[in-house]
Short mmCIF file of C-alpha atoms in Angstrom, two decimals:
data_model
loop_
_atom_site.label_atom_id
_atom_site.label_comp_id
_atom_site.label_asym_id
_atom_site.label_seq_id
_atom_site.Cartn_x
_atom_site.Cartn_y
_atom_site.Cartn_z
CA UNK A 41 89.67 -29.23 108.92
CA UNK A 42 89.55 -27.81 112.61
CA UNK A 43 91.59 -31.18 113.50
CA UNK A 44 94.57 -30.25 110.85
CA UNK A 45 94.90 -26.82 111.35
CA UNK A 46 94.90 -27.74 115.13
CA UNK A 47 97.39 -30.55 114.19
CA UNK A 48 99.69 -28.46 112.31
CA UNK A 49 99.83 -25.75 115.23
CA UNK A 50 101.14 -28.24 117.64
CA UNK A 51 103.41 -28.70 115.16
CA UNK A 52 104.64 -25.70 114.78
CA UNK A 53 104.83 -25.06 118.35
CA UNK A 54 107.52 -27.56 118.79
CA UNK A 55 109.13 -27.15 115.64
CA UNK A 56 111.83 -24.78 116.59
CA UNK A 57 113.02 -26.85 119.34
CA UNK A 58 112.88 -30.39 117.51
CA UNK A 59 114.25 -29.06 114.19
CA UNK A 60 117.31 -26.82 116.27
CA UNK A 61 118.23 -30.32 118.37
CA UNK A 62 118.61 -31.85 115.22
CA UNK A 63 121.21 -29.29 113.73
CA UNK A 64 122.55 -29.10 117.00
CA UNK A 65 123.38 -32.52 117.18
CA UNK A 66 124.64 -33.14 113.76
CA UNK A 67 126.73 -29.57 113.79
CA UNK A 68 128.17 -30.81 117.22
CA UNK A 69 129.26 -34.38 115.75
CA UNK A 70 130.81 -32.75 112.60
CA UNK A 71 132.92 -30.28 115.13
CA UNK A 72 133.13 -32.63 118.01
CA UNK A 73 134.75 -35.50 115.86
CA UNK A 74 137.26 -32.84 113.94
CA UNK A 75 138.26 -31.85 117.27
CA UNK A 76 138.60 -35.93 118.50
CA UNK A 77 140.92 -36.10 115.40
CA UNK A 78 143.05 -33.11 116.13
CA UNK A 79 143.69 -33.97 119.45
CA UNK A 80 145.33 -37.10 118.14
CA UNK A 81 147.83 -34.58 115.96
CA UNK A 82 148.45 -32.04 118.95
CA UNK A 83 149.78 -32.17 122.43
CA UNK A 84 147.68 -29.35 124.11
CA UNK A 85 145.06 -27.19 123.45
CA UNK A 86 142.65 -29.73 123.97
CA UNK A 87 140.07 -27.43 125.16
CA UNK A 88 139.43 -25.04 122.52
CA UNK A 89 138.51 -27.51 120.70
CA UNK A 90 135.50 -28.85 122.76
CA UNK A 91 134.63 -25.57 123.01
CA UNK A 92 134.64 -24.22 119.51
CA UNK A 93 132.43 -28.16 118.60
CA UNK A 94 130.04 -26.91 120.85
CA UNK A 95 128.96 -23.61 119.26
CA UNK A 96 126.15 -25.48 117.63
CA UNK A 97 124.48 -26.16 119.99
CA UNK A 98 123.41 -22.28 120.26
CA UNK A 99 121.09 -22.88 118.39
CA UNK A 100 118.49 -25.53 120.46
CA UNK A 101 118.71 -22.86 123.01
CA UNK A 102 117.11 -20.45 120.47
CA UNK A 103 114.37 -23.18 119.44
CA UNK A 104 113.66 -23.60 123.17
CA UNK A 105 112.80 -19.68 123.51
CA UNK A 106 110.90 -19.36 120.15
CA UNK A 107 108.96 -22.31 121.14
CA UNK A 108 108.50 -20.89 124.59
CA UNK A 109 107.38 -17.18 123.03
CA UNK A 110 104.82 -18.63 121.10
CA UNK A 111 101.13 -18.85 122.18
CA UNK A 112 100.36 -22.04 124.60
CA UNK A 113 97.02 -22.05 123.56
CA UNK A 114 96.76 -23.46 120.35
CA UNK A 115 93.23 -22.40 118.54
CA UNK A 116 92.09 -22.13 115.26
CA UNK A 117 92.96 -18.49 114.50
CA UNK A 118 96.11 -18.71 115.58
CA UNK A 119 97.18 -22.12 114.25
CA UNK A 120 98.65 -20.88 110.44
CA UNK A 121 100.47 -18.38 111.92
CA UNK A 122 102.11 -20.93 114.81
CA UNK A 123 102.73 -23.44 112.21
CA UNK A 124 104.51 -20.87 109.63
CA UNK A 125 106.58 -19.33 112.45
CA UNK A 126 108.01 -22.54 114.24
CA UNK A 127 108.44 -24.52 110.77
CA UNK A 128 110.30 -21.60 109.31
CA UNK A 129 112.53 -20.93 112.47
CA UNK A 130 113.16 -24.54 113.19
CA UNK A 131 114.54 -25.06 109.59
CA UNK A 132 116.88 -21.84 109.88
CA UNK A 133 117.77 -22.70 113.11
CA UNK A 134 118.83 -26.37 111.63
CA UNK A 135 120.70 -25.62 108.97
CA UNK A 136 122.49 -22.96 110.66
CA UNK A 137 123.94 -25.49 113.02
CA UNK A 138 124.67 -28.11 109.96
CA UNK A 139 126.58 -25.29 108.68
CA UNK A 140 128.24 -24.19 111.93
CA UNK A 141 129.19 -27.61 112.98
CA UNK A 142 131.29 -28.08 108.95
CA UNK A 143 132.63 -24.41 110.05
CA UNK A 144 134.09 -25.10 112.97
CA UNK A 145 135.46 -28.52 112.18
CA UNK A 146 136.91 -26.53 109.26
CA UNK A 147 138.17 -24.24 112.17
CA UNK A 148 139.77 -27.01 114.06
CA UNK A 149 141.21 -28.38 111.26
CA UNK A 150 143.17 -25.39 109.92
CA UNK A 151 144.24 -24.28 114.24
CA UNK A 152 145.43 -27.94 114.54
CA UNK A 153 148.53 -26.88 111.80
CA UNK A 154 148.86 -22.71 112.60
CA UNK A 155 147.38 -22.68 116.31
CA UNK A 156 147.99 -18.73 115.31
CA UNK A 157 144.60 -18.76 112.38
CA UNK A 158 142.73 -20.07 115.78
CA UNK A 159 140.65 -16.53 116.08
CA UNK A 160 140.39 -15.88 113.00
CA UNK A 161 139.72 -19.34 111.54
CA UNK A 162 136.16 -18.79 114.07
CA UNK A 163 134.87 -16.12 111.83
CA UNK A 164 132.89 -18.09 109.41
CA UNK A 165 131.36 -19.92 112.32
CA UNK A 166 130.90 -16.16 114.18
CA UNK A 167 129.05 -14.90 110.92
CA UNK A 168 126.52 -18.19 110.62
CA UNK A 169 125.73 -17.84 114.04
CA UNK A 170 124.57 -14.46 113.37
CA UNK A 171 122.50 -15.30 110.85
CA UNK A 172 120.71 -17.71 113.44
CA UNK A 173 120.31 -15.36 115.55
CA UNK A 174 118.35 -12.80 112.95
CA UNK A 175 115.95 -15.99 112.81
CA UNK A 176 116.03 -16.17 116.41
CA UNK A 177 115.02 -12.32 117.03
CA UNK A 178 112.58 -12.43 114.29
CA UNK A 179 110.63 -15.08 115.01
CA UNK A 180 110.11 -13.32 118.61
CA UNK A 181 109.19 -10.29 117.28
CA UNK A 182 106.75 -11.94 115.06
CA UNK A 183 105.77 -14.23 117.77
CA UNK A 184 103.86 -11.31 119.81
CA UNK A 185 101.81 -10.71 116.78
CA UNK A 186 100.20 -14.13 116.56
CA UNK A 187 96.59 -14.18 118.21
CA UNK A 188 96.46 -15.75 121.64
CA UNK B 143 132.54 -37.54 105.57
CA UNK B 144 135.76 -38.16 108.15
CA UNK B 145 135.93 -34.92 109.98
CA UNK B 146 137.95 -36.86 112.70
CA UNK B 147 139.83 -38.82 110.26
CA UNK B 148 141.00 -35.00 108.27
CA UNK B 149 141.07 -33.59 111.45
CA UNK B 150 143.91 -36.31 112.23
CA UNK B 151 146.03 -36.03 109.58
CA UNK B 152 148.93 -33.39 109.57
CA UNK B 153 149.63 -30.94 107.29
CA UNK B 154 151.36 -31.61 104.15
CA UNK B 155 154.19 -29.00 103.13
CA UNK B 156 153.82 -28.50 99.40
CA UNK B 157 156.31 -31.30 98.06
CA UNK B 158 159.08 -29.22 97.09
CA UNK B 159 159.72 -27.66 100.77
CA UNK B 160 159.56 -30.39 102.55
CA UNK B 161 162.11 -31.81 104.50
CA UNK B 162 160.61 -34.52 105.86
CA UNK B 163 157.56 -36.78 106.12
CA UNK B 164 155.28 -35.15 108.48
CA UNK B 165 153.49 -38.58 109.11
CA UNK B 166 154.93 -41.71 109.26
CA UNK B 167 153.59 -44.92 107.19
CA UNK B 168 152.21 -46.85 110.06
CA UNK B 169 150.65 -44.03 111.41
CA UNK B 170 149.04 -43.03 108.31
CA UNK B 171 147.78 -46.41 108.12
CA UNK B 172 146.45 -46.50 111.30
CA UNK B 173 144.35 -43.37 110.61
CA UNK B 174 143.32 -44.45 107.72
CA UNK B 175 141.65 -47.59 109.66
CA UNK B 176 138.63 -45.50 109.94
CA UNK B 177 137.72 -45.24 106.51
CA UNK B 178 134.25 -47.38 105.45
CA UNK B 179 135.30 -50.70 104.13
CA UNK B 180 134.44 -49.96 100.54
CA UNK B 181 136.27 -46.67 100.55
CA UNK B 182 139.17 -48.71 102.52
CA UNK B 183 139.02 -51.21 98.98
CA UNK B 184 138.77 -47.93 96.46
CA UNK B 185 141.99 -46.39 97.80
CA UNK B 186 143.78 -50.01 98.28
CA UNK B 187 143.08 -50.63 95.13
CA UNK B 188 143.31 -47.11 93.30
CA UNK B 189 147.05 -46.89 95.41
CA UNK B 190 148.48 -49.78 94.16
CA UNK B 191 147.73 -49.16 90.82
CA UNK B 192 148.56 -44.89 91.04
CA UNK B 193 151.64 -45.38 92.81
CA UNK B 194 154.54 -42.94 91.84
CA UNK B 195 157.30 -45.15 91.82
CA UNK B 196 159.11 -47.86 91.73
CA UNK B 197 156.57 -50.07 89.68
CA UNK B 198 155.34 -47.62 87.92
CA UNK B 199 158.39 -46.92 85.45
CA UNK B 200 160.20 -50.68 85.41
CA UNK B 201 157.75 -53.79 86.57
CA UNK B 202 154.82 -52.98 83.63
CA UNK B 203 154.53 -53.21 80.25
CA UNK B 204 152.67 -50.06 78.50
CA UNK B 205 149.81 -52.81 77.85
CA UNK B 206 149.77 -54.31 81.14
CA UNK B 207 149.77 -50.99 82.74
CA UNK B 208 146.77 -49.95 80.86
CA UNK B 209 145.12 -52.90 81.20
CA UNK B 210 145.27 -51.95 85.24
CA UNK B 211 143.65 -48.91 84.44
CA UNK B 212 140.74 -49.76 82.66
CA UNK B 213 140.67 -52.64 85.58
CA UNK B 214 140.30 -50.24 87.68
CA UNK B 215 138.33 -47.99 86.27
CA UNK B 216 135.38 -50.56 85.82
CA UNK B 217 135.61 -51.09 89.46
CA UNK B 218 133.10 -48.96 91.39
CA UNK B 219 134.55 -46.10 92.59
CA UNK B 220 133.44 -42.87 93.78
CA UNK B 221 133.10 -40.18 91.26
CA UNK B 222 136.52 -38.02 92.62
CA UNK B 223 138.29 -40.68 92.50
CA UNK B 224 137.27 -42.35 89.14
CA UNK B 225 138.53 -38.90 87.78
CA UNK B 226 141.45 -38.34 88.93
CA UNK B 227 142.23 -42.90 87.51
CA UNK B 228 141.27 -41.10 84.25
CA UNK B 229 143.35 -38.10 84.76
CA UNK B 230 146.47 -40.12 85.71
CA UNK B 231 145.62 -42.49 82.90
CA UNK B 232 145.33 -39.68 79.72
CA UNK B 233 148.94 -38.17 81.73
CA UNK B 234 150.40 -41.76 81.61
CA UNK B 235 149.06 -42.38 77.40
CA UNK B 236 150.43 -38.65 76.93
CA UNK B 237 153.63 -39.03 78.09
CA UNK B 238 154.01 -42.49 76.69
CA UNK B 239 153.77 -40.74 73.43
CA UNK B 240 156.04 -37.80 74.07
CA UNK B 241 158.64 -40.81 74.72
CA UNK B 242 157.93 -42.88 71.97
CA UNK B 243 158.45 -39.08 69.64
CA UNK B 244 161.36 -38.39 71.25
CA UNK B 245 162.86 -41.68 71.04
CA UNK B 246 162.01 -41.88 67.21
CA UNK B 247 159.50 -45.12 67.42
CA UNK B 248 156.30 -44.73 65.36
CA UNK B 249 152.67 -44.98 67.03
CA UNK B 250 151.44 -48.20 68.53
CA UNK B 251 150.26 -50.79 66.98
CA UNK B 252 146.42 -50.52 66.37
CA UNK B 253 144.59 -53.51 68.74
CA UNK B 254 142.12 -53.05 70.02
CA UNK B 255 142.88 -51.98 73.92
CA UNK B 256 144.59 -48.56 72.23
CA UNK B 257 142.14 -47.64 70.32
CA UNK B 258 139.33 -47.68 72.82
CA UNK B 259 142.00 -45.27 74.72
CA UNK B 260 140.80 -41.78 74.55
CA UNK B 261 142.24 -39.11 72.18
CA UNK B 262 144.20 -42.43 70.61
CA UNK B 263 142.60 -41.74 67.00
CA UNK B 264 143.91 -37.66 67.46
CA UNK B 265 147.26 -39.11 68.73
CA UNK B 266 147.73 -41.30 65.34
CA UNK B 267 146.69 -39.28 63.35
CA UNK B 268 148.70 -35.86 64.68
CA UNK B 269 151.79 -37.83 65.36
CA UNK B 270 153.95 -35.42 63.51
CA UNK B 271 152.50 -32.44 65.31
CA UNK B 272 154.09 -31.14 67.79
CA UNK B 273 152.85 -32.15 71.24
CA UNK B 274 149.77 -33.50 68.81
CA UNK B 275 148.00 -30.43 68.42
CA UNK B 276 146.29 -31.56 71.89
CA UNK B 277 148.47 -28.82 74.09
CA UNK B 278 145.26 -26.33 74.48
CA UNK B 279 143.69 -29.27 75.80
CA UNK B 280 146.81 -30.45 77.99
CA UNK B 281 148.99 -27.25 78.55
CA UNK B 282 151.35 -28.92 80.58
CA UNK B 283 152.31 -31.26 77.29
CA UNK B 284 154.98 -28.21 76.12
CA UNK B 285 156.60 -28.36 79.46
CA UNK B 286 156.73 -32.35 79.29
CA UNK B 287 158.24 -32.28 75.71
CA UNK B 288 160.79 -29.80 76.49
CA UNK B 289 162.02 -31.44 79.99
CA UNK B 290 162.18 -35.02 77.86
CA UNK B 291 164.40 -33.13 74.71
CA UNK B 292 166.66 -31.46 77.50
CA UNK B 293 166.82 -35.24 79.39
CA UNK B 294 165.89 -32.99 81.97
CA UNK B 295 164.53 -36.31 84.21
CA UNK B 296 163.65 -34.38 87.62
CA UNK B 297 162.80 -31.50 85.50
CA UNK B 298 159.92 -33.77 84.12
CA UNK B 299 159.34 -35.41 88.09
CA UNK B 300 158.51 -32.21 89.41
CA UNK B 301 156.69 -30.78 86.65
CA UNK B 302 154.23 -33.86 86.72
CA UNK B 303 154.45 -34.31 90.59
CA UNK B 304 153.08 -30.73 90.53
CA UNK B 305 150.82 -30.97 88.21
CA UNK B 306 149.21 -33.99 89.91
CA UNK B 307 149.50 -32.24 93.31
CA UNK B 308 147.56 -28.98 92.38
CA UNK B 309 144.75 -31.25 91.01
CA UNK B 310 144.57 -33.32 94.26
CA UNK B 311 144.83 -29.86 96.35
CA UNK B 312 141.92 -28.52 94.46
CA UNK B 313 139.92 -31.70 94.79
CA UNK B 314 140.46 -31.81 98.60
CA UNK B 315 138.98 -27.96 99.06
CA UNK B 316 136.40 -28.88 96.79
CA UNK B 317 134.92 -31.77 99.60
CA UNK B 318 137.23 -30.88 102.32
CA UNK B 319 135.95 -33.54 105.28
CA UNK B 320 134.70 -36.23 101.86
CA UNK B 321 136.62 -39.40 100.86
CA UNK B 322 137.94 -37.08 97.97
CA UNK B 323 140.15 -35.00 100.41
CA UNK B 324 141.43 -38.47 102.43
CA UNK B 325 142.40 -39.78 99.03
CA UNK B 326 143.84 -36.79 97.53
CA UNK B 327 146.00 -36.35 100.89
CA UNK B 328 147.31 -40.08 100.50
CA UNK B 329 147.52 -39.67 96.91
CA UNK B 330 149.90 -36.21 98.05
CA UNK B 331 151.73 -37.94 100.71
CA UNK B 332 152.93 -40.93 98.36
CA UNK B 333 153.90 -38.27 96.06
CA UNK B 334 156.09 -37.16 98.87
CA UNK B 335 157.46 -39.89 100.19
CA UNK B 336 158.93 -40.65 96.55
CA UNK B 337 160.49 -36.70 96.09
CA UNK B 338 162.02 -37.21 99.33
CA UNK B 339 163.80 -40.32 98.30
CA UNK B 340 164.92 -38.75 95.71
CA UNK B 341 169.01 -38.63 97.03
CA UNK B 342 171.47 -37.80 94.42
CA UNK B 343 174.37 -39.09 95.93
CA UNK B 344 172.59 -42.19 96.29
CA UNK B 345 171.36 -42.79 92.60
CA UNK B 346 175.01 -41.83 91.50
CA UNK B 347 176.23 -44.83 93.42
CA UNK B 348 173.30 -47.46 91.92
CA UNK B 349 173.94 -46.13 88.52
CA UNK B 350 177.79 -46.45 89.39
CA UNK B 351 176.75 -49.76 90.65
CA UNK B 352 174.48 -51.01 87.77
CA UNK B 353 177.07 -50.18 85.45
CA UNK B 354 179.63 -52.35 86.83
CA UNK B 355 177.41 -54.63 86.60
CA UNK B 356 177.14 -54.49 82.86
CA UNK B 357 181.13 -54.14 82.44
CA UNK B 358 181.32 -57.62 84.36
CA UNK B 359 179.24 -59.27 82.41
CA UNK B 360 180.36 -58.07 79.18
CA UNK B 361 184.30 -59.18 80.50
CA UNK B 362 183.10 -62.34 81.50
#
């Protein structure tokens, strides 16, 4: 019992980070190979569009600091809580980047035609990001309440 | 999904306000390269059947047109497009009909490959309705009768080119990055192609032509 609750802590300790480079990576393939096809359709600009494919990867940089915030010393009383935290986060954090990366391809795909919707066409990507951050700053705040 | 392949693929004006094609054929084909081989076969396939024009209306037979469709539909294809074979197929058996009505030629004869069609039973049996009491089903029917009374033939071109153009639009922002929105913006692009070959001047001389040819026949 003392093994899997030990188990599951360590778990949850890297969770955030694992489960965040895997959104990351996905969200930044969706965007990153939009933007590959728009650059075949335009003749500059080329930039933007790397930059808006990156925007998911935001998020492994919030796994990375949740999974730094959280105890290093995994022990039996604090275990659950670890485990609950990091799972939670790191599945917020990864679909939040899934979603990002369709946004922004969506982004890059509308810009591409009216380079004028370019701003505005970020705003769905802008409002997801938010919502990974409210996992972000939550999971820090809760963080400090875990046992050490 | 094909972000990159979407993501490659211009714009399409709605087919009405275009002016011209905003990709060309060999380009289009190029992008399309990317597709997975047995999405590359669907569309092949689905396309050469679905075409707009010129096949469509002179090289096939009602039966050997249908028989194309059901081909095709018993082929595997993904679920969008398998819908939209059906859609274009009930469009193709309704207007048929229409034609037949308006030309004064009864319903077809009852084998076996129409009566598996569906609605075929309703159709024969509300053949002196008008637009076959189906036209809550099909509201564009009306619009179809009306254009074929009036011999109103681009009348009838645009009204089904739009018809078949807001159902592709709607299934591309349904899956917008899916093989449903690559299909639906060939399917769209064909559509335009055709409209913009559509030169008046030019069909005036082939019909001025083709009758000629008839006169010289019937002399000789």
């Amino acid at each position: 019992m003392e093994m899997t609750l030990l188990t599951l802590g360590w778990i949850g300790l890297y969770a955030p980070l694992a489960l965040g480079a895997v959104g990351s990576m996905i969200g930044c393939l969706r965007g990153g190979t939009a933007a590959c096809g728009a650059m075949l359709e335009v003749e500059s600009g080329y930039g933007r569009f790397v930059g808006v494919a990156a925007m998911p990867s935001s998020q492994t940089i919030y796994g990375i600091v949740v999974t730094m915030a959280l105890p290093a010393a995994i022990t039996v009383d604090n275990s659950p809580g670890i485990f609950a935290l990091g799972a939670l986060s790191g599945v917020a954090l990864m679909f939040s980047a899934l979603a990002q990366g369709a946004a922004c391809a969506a982004a890059i795909n509308a810009s591409k035609s009216k380079p004028e919707v370019f701003g505005i066409s970020l705003a769905p990507a802008a409002l997801i990001e938010g919502f990974a951050v409210f996992a972000f700053v939550f999971a820090l705040v809760l963080a400090g309440r875990l046992p050490q | 999904m094909y972000y990159d392949v979407i993501s490659s693929l211009p714009q399409l004006p709605y087919f009405t306000r275009a002016e011209r094609l905003p990709i060309t054929p060999l380009r289009l084909e190029q992008r399309l390269r990317r597709l997975r081989p047995e999405h590359a076969a669907q569309l092949e396939h689905a396309r050469s059947v679905l075409r707009w024009r010129p096949e469509r209306l002179t090289a096939h037979s009602d039966e050997s047109l249908l028989a194309e469709y059901a081909q095709l539909l018993n082929a595997e294809l993904s679920t969008q497009l398998h819908e939209y074979v059906s859609f274009r197929r009930i469009q193709q058996i309704m207007l048929a009909a229409l034609r037949r009505v308006h030309d004064g030629v009864g319903p077809w004869e009852n084998t076996r490959m129409w009566s598996a069609l569906p609605h075929m039973y309703h159709i024969r049996q509300h053949w002196d309705v008008q637009d076959f009491g189906l036209e809550y089903l099909y509201p564009w029917l009306p619009q179809a009768r009306e254009c074929l009374a009036a011999g109103d033939a681009i009348g009838l071109e645009q009204h089904l080119m739009d018809l078949n153009w807001r159902w592709l639009s709607r299934t591309a922002e349904q899956q917008m990055f899916a093989f449903a929105a690559v299909f639906a913006y060939v399917f769209q692009w064909e559509m335009l192609k055709d409209w913009l070959q559509c030169d008046a001047s030019q069909a005036k001389a082939r019909f001025t032509e083709l009758i000629d040819k008839v006169t010289d026949v019937k002399d000789s």
